[in-house]
C-alpha cells in the first residue's frame, strides 16, 4: 500500500515556516550593514553596541527581578495546585481545574486590562510589583499543567510504602514526593521564567513609569528604534530560550 | 483519616484558588462593572452608573472592526487546522526518537518571545526584505506594493503564531488513533482519501475540536500582531481596547469592548472545558513528555 507524501511535505513546510523568519533574524544580527537588505559581511558591531545601551541593561535588570520572583512564587503555588488536581477527584477540583485552565486560553489582552482596572480601582501604584503579581497569575497555570503532566506517570504506591514504613506526611512530602517530582517542578519553573521574561501584552498594561521591562523596551525599539540592535538583542534572547527548552526537555526525559 | 484528607485537599487547593480568584476572577468582574461607569475628566472612572458607554458602541466604525476580528480569526483557525492535520498524522506515525525531536522543534516557538517572532516577520516582509525583492523580480508584485500593513500580513502572522496550538491537540488525538482502522478500510476497498476523510478525521474529532478552540479563542483577542504588521485597515478589537486605554484613556469604553470580547470568548471556552479528554480534562499538554 502506498503511503501519501502529503504528511511529510506538510511537516517539512511547517518547520520551514516556523524557522525561516527566526533564521533570517539571527543571520541579520551579524550583518555589518545598517539596513538588513544588503549583506556587508559578518560583524559583531551590533552586539558591541548593545553593551552601551544603558536603557536595555536597566530593562534587563527589571525583567530578571520579576522573572526570578514570579517563577519562584508560581512554582510553589502551581505545584501545590497540580498535586491537588491529581490527587483528588472532588467537585471542588473540577472548579479548581476550570480556574487553572481559563488563563491558558483567555486572550492576554483581557487579562491585561482586567488587572489594570483592578489595580486602578484599588488605587495601587503601577510598577514592578504589579507586574510581578500579574506574572505570577499567568505562570501558575503553566506550572500546574507541566507538573500535572509529570504526576500523571507518578506511582503513588511509593507514598503508601513510605507511610507503611512509618513516615509522617511531612517526611513523605519532603523526602519522597518533592524529590521525585523535582524534574517536573524545575521544568515548570523554567517555563514560568521564560514566559515571564518574554511577556509583553499583560506587562504593557500593568507597567508604570520606571518599570520598563526588556520586552517593553524591545517594543519601543521596534516602533521607533534601530532594527540591527533589535536583531542582536533578539538573538541573545532566542539563545537563552532555546537553552531553557533543551534543558527542561532533558529533565523530563531523564526522569523516565 | 477522611477528615485529614479533606484538610490536606483544602491546604493544597487554597493558594492557587485564592490567587486566581483575586487576580483573575475579580478583575474580570471589575471589567464588566466599569463598563457601566461614566468617565471622569482625569482619565479615571467616575461615580454612578450609566449605559451611555454601551450605546456609544453603536458607533459605525465598530461593526466593521468586529467583523474583521471575526473573519481573521476564522480564517486563521481554518488554515491552522488544514496545516496541522497532516503534521499531526505524520508525527503519530513516525519512530519515537525522531518524533520527540520534531515535537521539540514544534514546541520551541511556544517558548520563544511572541514579540520577537512578530518582529522577525516584520523584517521578512519589509519592502527591502528578500521576499518582496523576490516577488518583484518574478513580476508577482509591483515596486510600490507593500507586503506589510494590510490584513493579509496580519492573517499570515496570526497563522504562524497560532498553528502550534492546533498541532499539539491533533497530534495527541492521532497518537491514540488506531491506524489499523485505516488499513481495514483500505482492505475493504476504500480509496486513500476516503479512508482519511471517513475514518481518520472522525477518529480524531475530539482533538480537532480542541484545536479549533485553542486557535480561535486567542486569535479573537489578537492585539500585538495587527499592531505591528497591520495598518489602519487591519485593526482588530484588541487594538481598539488598547487605544481606549493608552491613547484616549477612556477606561469605561475599554471595559465595554473587553466585556464584549470576554463574552465572545466565554462560550467557546466553556465548550473546551466540558469537552472530556482523558480523566475528563481536555488534552492539551498530551504532546509533552510522551
XYZ file of C-alpha atoms in Angstrom:
546
model
C 0.000 0.000 0.000
C 1.410 3.359 -0.998
C 1.540 5.977 1.704
C 0.700 9.550 0.901
C 3.570 12.040 0.814
C 1.357 14.906 1.994
C 2.026 14.488 5.750
C 5.803 14.554 5.271
C 5.662 17.541 2.948
C 3.344 19.419 5.322
C 5.650 18.769 8.267
C 8.728 19.969 6.409
C 6.802 23.026 5.183
C 5.697 23.811 8.715
C 9.223 23.636 10.068
C 10.494 25.920 7.289
C 7.596 28.282 8.007
C 8.469 28.277 11.718
C 12.172 28.724 11.449
C 12.733 30.799 8.314
C 11.886 34.162 9.955
C 13.951 33.284 13.023
C 16.954 32.235 10.907
C 16.828 35.414 8.832
C 16.738 37.459 12.016
C 19.691 35.633 13.561
C 21.797 35.873 10.403
C 20.957 39.545 10.016
C 22.137 40.247 13.534
C 25.668 39.504 12.305
C 25.281 41.692 9.237
C 27.570 44.718 9.274
C 25.055 46.696 7.229
C 22.773 49.146 8.983
C 19.947 48.081 6.676
C 19.065 44.421 6.557
C 18.555 44.482 2.799
C 22.209 44.205 1.791
C 24.896 41.930 3.121
C 28.115 43.705 4.056
C 29.940 40.884 5.763
C 29.993 39.320 9.204
C 30.279 41.635 12.146
C 29.681 41.750 15.871
C 29.229 45.514 15.915
C 25.540 45.364 16.906
C 26.327 43.122 19.841
C 29.049 45.518 20.946
C 26.658 48.446 20.562
C 24.227 46.681 22.912
C 26.819 46.996 25.675
C 26.481 50.761 25.582
C 22.682 50.871 25.603
C 22.058 51.772 29.204
C 18.268 51.575 28.911
C 18.449 47.965 27.751
C 20.523 46.989 30.760
C 18.114 48.765 33.056
C 15.160 46.968 31.445
C 17.002 43.638 31.655
C 17.553 44.146 35.370
C 13.822 44.759 35.880
C 12.920 41.733 33.778
C 15.251 39.464 35.724
C 13.952 40.620 39.105
C 10.372 39.940 38.014
C 11.156 36.644 36.289
C 13.010 35.214 39.296
C 10.345 36.382 41.737
C 7.380 35.316 39.632
C 8.771 31.896 38.738
C 9.656 31.171 42.363
C 6.213 32.053 43.711
C 4.318 30.446 40.839
C 6.287 27.201 41.243
C 5.221 26.959 44.880
C 1.562 27.691 44.148
C 1.426 25.799 40.840
C 2.987 22.620 42.243
C 0.506 22.539 45.114
C -2.306 23.083 42.616
C -1.109 20.227 40.389
C -0.921 17.937 43.379
C -4.480 18.829 44.389
C -5.772 18.306 40.848
C -4.111 14.949 40.556
C -4.794 13.503 43.978
C -8.443 14.435 44.452
C -11.398 13.876 42.161
C -13.909 16.030 44.014
C -16.281 18.641 42.694
C -14.003 21.275 44.213
C -11.218 20.065 41.912
C -13.455 20.370 38.854
C -13.944 24.068 39.584
C -10.289 24.360 40.514
C -9.287 22.854 37.172
C -11.507 25.309 35.298
C -9.846 28.194 37.161
C -6.363 26.930 36.335
C -7.270 26.255 32.740
C -9.057 29.509 31.878
C -5.961 31.785 31.964
C -4.250 29.456 29.454
C -6.798 30.178 26.707
C -8.020 33.608 27.762
C -6.611 36.214 25.348
C -3.751 38.023 27.063
C -5.246 41.428 26.431
C -8.262 40.559 28.587
C -6.069 39.534 31.481
C -4.034 42.706 30.977
C -6.968 45.086 31.048
C -8.628 43.195 33.899
C -5.560 43.540 36.095
C -5.059 47.175 35.084
C -8.610 48.125 36.078
C -8.369 46.051 39.240
C -5.210 47.893 40.304
C -6.687 51.252 39.312
C -9.871 50.509 41.280
C -7.803 49.654 44.352
C -5.599 52.697 43.896
C -2.421 50.601 43.669
C 0.515 52.361 42.005
C 1.606 50.582 38.851
C 5.192 49.389 38.823
C 7.436 46.370 39.244
C 5.223 44.973 41.980
C 2.049 44.989 39.889
C 3.959 43.349 37.024
C 5.169 40.689 39.441
C 1.593 39.986 40.613
C 0.372 39.752 37.013
C 3.176 37.377 36.013
C 2.556 35.045 38.949
C -1.099 34.928 37.879
C -0.446 33.577 34.394
C 2.569 31.450 35.377
C 0.623 29.434 37.996
C -1.463 27.777 35.279
C 1.525 26.779 33.150
C 3.488 25.414 36.097
C 0.433 23.468 37.273
C -0.031 21.918 33.811
C 3.609 20.868 33.467
C 3.767 19.363 36.964
C 0.386 17.701 36.432
C 1.857 16.058 33.316
C 4.685 14.646 35.457
C 2.273 13.433 38.130
C 0.311 11.504 35.540
C 3.006 8.844 35.452
C 3.798 9.038 39.123
C 3.450 5.860 41.146
C 1.534 6.695 44.309
C 2.196 3.302 45.858
C 5.639 4.683 46.722
C 3.948 7.118 49.073
C 1.877 4.406 50.628
C 5.016 2.328 51.072
C 6.709 5.237 52.861
C 3.672 5.669 55.085
C 3.623 1.952 55.889
C 7.245 2.264 56.915
C 6.245 4.916 59.429
C 6.917 8.183 57.614
C 4.625 11.067 58.544
C 3.190 13.350 55.858
C 5.935 15.956 56.362
C 8.627 13.369 55.685
C 6.647 11.917 52.788
C 6.288 15.338 51.186
C 9.869 16.488 51.511
C 11.787 13.205 51.312
C 9.697 11.318 48.752
C 7.227 13.404 46.801
C 9.187 16.591 46.114
C 12.472 14.859 45.128
C 10.638 12.577 42.706
C 8.694 15.463 41.221
C 11.768 17.694 41.011
C 12.304 17.347 37.233
C 8.717 18.429 36.580
C 8.973 21.264 39.080
C 12.203 22.567 37.535
C 10.728 22.266 34.027
C 7.663 24.196 35.176
C 9.881 26.828 36.756
C 11.907 27.204 33.554
C 8.716 27.624 31.545
C 7.462 30.233 34.024
C 10.805 32.039 33.840
C 10.842 32.244 30.038
C 7.153 33.216 29.866
C 7.753 35.968 32.387
C 10.872 37.309 30.724
C 9.166 37.268 27.287
C 5.756 38.622 28.207
C 4.749 41.837 26.551
C 0.960 42.280 26.354
C -0.002 41.823 30.009
C 3.119 43.642 31.210
C 2.375 46.613 28.954
C -0.991 47.094 30.660
C 0.217 46.893 34.257
C 3.606 48.624 33.899
C 4.110 52.059 35.400
C 6.701 54.775 34.904
C 10.197 53.451 35.569
C 9.210 49.794 35.386
C 10.253 49.196 31.773
C 10.947 45.510 31.161
C 13.008 44.096 28.310
C 10.011 43.266 26.044
C 8.584 46.767 26.603
C 11.967 48.214 25.648
C 12.101 45.975 22.559
C 8.591 47.076 21.617
C 9.508 50.736 21.698
C 12.676 49.942 19.714
C 10.541 48.175 17.094
C 8.254 51.200 16.934
C 10.989 53.818 16.687
C 14.402 52.272 17.013
C 17.165 50.687 15.015
C 16.434 47.217 13.628
C 20.006 45.809 13.771
C 20.123 46.349 17.527
C 16.819 44.518 17.943
C 18.192 41.659 15.823
C 21.180 41.289 18.116
C 19.113 41.541 21.277
C 16.535 39.076 19.937
C 19.249 36.584 19.017
C 20.558 36.644 22.578
C 17.050 36.093 23.954
C 16.461 33.253 21.484
C 19.654 31.532 22.601
C 18.556 31.836 26.240
C 15.111 30.411 25.436
C 16.441 27.529 23.327
C 18.822 26.578 26.116
C 15.991 26.620 28.646
C 13.771 24.433 26.426
C 16.569 21.983 25.724
C 17.419 21.778 29.404
C 13.831 21.246 30.501
C 13.281 18.542 27.875
C 16.377 16.756 29.134
C 14.971 16.900 32.643
C 11.654 15.446 31.549
C 13.351 12.656 29.617
C 15.897 11.675 32.233
C 13.124 11.302 34.729
C 11.604 8.479 32.746
C -8.438 9.725 58.031
C -11.250 11.031 55.876
C -11.213 14.334 57.716
C -7.447 14.582 57.463
C -7.712 14.060 53.727
C -10.043 16.983 53.176
C -7.918 19.311 55.305
C -4.929 18.460 53.113
C -7.012 18.936 49.982
C -8.057 22.428 51.082
C -4.467 23.185 52.028
C -3.071 22.413 48.572
C -6.015 23.893 46.680
C -6.305 27.154 48.558
C -3.165 29.027 47.403
C -3.898 28.739 43.676
C -7.668 29.053 44.031
C -7.323 32.172 46.154
C -4.676 33.756 43.950
C -6.646 33.176 40.769
C -9.881 34.315 42.397
C -8.260 37.618 43.393
C -6.151 38.286 40.315
C -8.188 36.600 37.614
C -11.877 36.271 38.504
C -12.316 39.552 40.398
C -10.586 41.598 37.637
C -12.887 40.030 35.036
C -15.896 41.118 37.100
C -14.354 44.578 37.632
C -14.067 44.999 33.853
C -17.736 44.182 33.406
C -18.683 46.603 36.186
C -16.574 49.507 34.926
C -18.258 49.175 31.536
C -21.348 50.619 33.281
C -19.475 53.523 34.888
C -19.065 57.052 33.500
C -15.629 58.532 32.814
C -14.188 61.334 34.865
C -12.172 64.241 33.439
C -8.859 62.853 34.770
C -8.958 59.714 32.670
C -10.266 57.670 35.566
C -13.620 56.233 36.452
C -16.464 58.453 37.690
C -19.186 57.746 40.228
C -22.702 56.494 39.497
C -23.883 54.106 36.807
C -24.648 54.597 33.133
C -25.316 52.673 29.936
C -24.008 55.530 27.782
C -20.785 53.635 27.029
C -22.680 50.676 25.678
C -24.789 52.928 23.476
C -21.648 54.537 22.063
C -20.542 51.118 20.824
C -23.159 51.604 18.118
C -20.586 53.954 16.554
C -20.413 52.906 12.910
C -16.695 52.084 12.981
C -17.211 49.189 15.404
C -19.266 46.700 13.392
C -16.549 46.744 10.709
C -13.848 46.034 13.286
C -15.858 43.267 14.953
C -16.500 41.704 11.577
C -12.793 41.871 10.657
C -11.825 40.361 14.019
C -14.212 37.510 13.349
C -13.169 36.695 9.786
C -9.447 36.988 10.507
C -9.867 34.607 13.462
C -11.991 32.164 11.466
C -9.565 32.103 8.538
C -6.635 31.682 10.931
C -8.420 28.743 12.555
C -9.302 27.083 9.247
C -5.791 27.466 7.841
C -4.177 26.236 11.064
C -6.331 23.107 11.105
C -5.687 22.296 7.446
C -1.975 22.732 8.068
C -1.921 20.886 11.397
C -3.867 17.733 10.452
C -1.228 16.226 8.123
C 1.519 17.238 10.566
C -0.291 15.572 13.469
C -0.818 12.490 11.325
C 2.854 12.381 10.374
C 4.041 12.812 13.964
C 1.807 9.986 15.145
C 3.211 7.551 12.568
C 6.957 8.003 12.846
C 9.546 6.426 15.117
C 9.657 7.607 18.707
C 13.109 9.232 18.740
C 12.504 11.170 15.575
C 9.052 12.167 16.774
C 10.399 13.543 20.049
C 12.858 15.671 18.143
C 10.212 17.051 15.772
C 7.801 17.703 18.641
C 10.517 19.665 20.369
C 11.004 21.772 17.234
C 7.277 22.476 17.161
C 7.040 23.283 20.865
C 10.012 25.672 20.945
C 8.082 28.550 19.318
C 5.671 28.303 22.251
C 8.511 29.306 24.497
C 10.165 31.997 22.407
C 9.119 35.590 22.679
C 5.961 36.416 20.790
C 7.267 39.927 20.215
C 10.487 38.698 18.609
C 8.666 36.298 16.307
C 6.378 39.057 15.055
C 9.347 41.357 14.615
C 11.067 38.653 12.555
C 8.123 38.687 10.141
C 8.183 42.446 10.005
C 11.780 42.239 8.816
C 10.993 39.433 6.372
C 8.046 41.251 4.791
C 9.779 44.630 4.818
C 9.907 46.493 1.461
C 13.684 45.902 1.431
C 13.342 42.290 2.572
C 14.160 39.425 0.265
C 10.566 38.161 -0.085
C 9.445 41.476 -1.524
C 12.504 41.637 -3.781
C 11.884 38.103 -4.965
C 8.249 38.838 -5.767
C 9.201 41.999 -7.680
C 11.882 40.050 -9.550
C 9.294 37.427 -10.553
C 6.890 40.218 -11.539
C 4.395 38.913 -8.991
C 4.332 42.234 -7.184
C 4.782 45.814 -8.292
C 7.541 48.004 -6.916
C 5.070 50.051 -4.924
C 3.137 47.119 -3.464
C 3.506 46.665 0.275
C 3.525 43.249 1.893
C 3.214 44.820 5.310
C 0.467 46.861 6.961
C -2.517 45.085 5.447
C -4.956 42.412 6.681
C -3.150 39.667 4.731
C 0.081 40.274 6.605
C -1.937 40.073 9.828
C -3.515 36.801 8.709
C -0.143 35.291 7.768
C 1.472 36.147 11.092
C -1.612 35.006 13.004
C -1.427 31.596 11.344
C 2.286 31.495 12.100
C 1.667 32.298 15.768
C -1.308 30.054 16.430
C -0.633 26.935 14.349
C 1.335 25.183 17.146
C -1.802 25.368 19.297
C -3.542 23.289 16.628
C -0.744 20.771 16.103
C -0.491 19.595 19.712
C -4.121 18.527 20.355
C -4.386 16.995 16.880
C -1.180 15.054 17.379
C -2.379 13.936 20.834
C -5.568 12.577 19.295
C -3.789 10.997 16.302
C -1.350 9.302 18.640
C -4.187 7.419 20.272
C -5.876 6.660 16.962
C -5.786 3.030 15.873
C -4.190 3.137 12.428
C -5.246 -0.434 11.720
C -8.685 1.013 11.114
C -7.302 2.795 8.059
C -5.746 -0.405 6.786
C -9.035 -2.197 7.347
C -10.860 0.480 5.374
C -8.317 0.181 2.560
C -8.667 -3.611 2.526
C -12.385 -3.180 2.201
C -11.802 -1.103 -0.912
C -11.774 2.491 0.361
C -9.590 4.887 -1.542
C -6.806 6.685 0.309
C -8.725 9.974 0.563
C -11.882 8.114 1.602
C -10.173 6.355 4.476
C -8.695 9.707 5.507
C -11.991 11.605 5.423
C -14.290 8.899 6.726
C -12.092 7.021 9.179
C -9.173 9.176 10.313
C -10.897 12.565 10.703
C -13.881 11.207 12.670
C -11.422 9.234 14.789
C -9.610 12.388 15.903
C -12.654 14.664 16.084
C -12.141 15.485 19.737
C -8.598 16.656 19.057
C -9.890 18.655 16.093
C -12.470 20.431 18.221
C -9.911 21.253 20.912
C -7.548 22.544 18.219
C -10.254 24.761 16.713
C -10.961 26.382 20.054
C -7.305 26.656 21.086
C -6.638 28.697 17.951
C -9.905 30.577 17.674
C -10.106 31.909 21.247
C -6.650 33.530 21.447
C -6.992 34.708 17.826
C -10.092 36.743 18.717
C -8.006 38.654 21.254
C -5.038 39.364 18.959
C -3.603 42.768 19.562
C 0.144 42.755 19.052
C 0.056 41.211 15.563
C -2.272 43.803 13.963
C -0.436 46.474 15.952
C 2.952 45.601 14.446
C 2.297 44.214 10.956
C -1.182 45.618 10.276
C -2.230 49.040 9.060
C -5.249 51.231 9.813
C -7.399 48.911 7.698
C -6.429 45.815 9.687
C -7.287 46.819 13.234
C -8.959 44.248 15.433
C -10.971 44.630 18.615
C -7.824 44.191 20.709
C -6.306 47.287 19.108
C -9.381 49.318 19.954
C -9.181 48.211 23.575
C -5.529 49.243 23.744
C -6.253 52.599 22.075
C -9.022 53.380 24.566
C -6.572 52.633 27.379
C -3.351 54.195 26.140
C -4.392 56.844 23.614
C -7.560 58.489 24.862
C -7.635 56.979 28.365
C -11.320 56.098 28.321
C -11.376 53.189 30.733
C -15.172 52.579 30.701
C -15.096 52.407 26.926
C -12.185 49.966 27.006
C -14.117 47.924 29.578
C -17.218 47.736 27.430
C -15.154 46.481 24.478
C -13.366 44.000 26.733
C -16.657 42.737 28.149
C -17.836 42.138 24.614
C -14.658 40.185 23.848
C -14.944 38.256 27.131
C -18.473 37.178 26.234
C -17.327 36.140 22.757
C -14.539 34.071 24.313
C -16.518 32.585 27.185
C -18.836 30.475 25.098
C -16.151 28.514 23.190
C -14.096 28.289 26.397
C -16.923 26.550 28.224
C -17.077 24.082 25.360
C -13.364 23.187 25.751
C -13.712 22.818 29.483
C -16.635 20.483 29.297
C -15.250 18.530 26.401
C -13.912 15.478 28.141
C -10.498 14.109 27.293
C -8.682 11.597 29.460
C -9.841 11.892 33.046
C -12.480 14.325 31.940
C -9.945 17.012 31.074
C -9.059 18.498 27.724
C -5.914 17.036 26.191
C -3.655 19.993 25.734
C -0.322 19.026 27.075
C -0.657 15.465 25.884
C 2.148 16.069 23.404
C 4.626 16.686 26.188
C 6.674 14.083 27.918
C 5.420 11.275 25.767
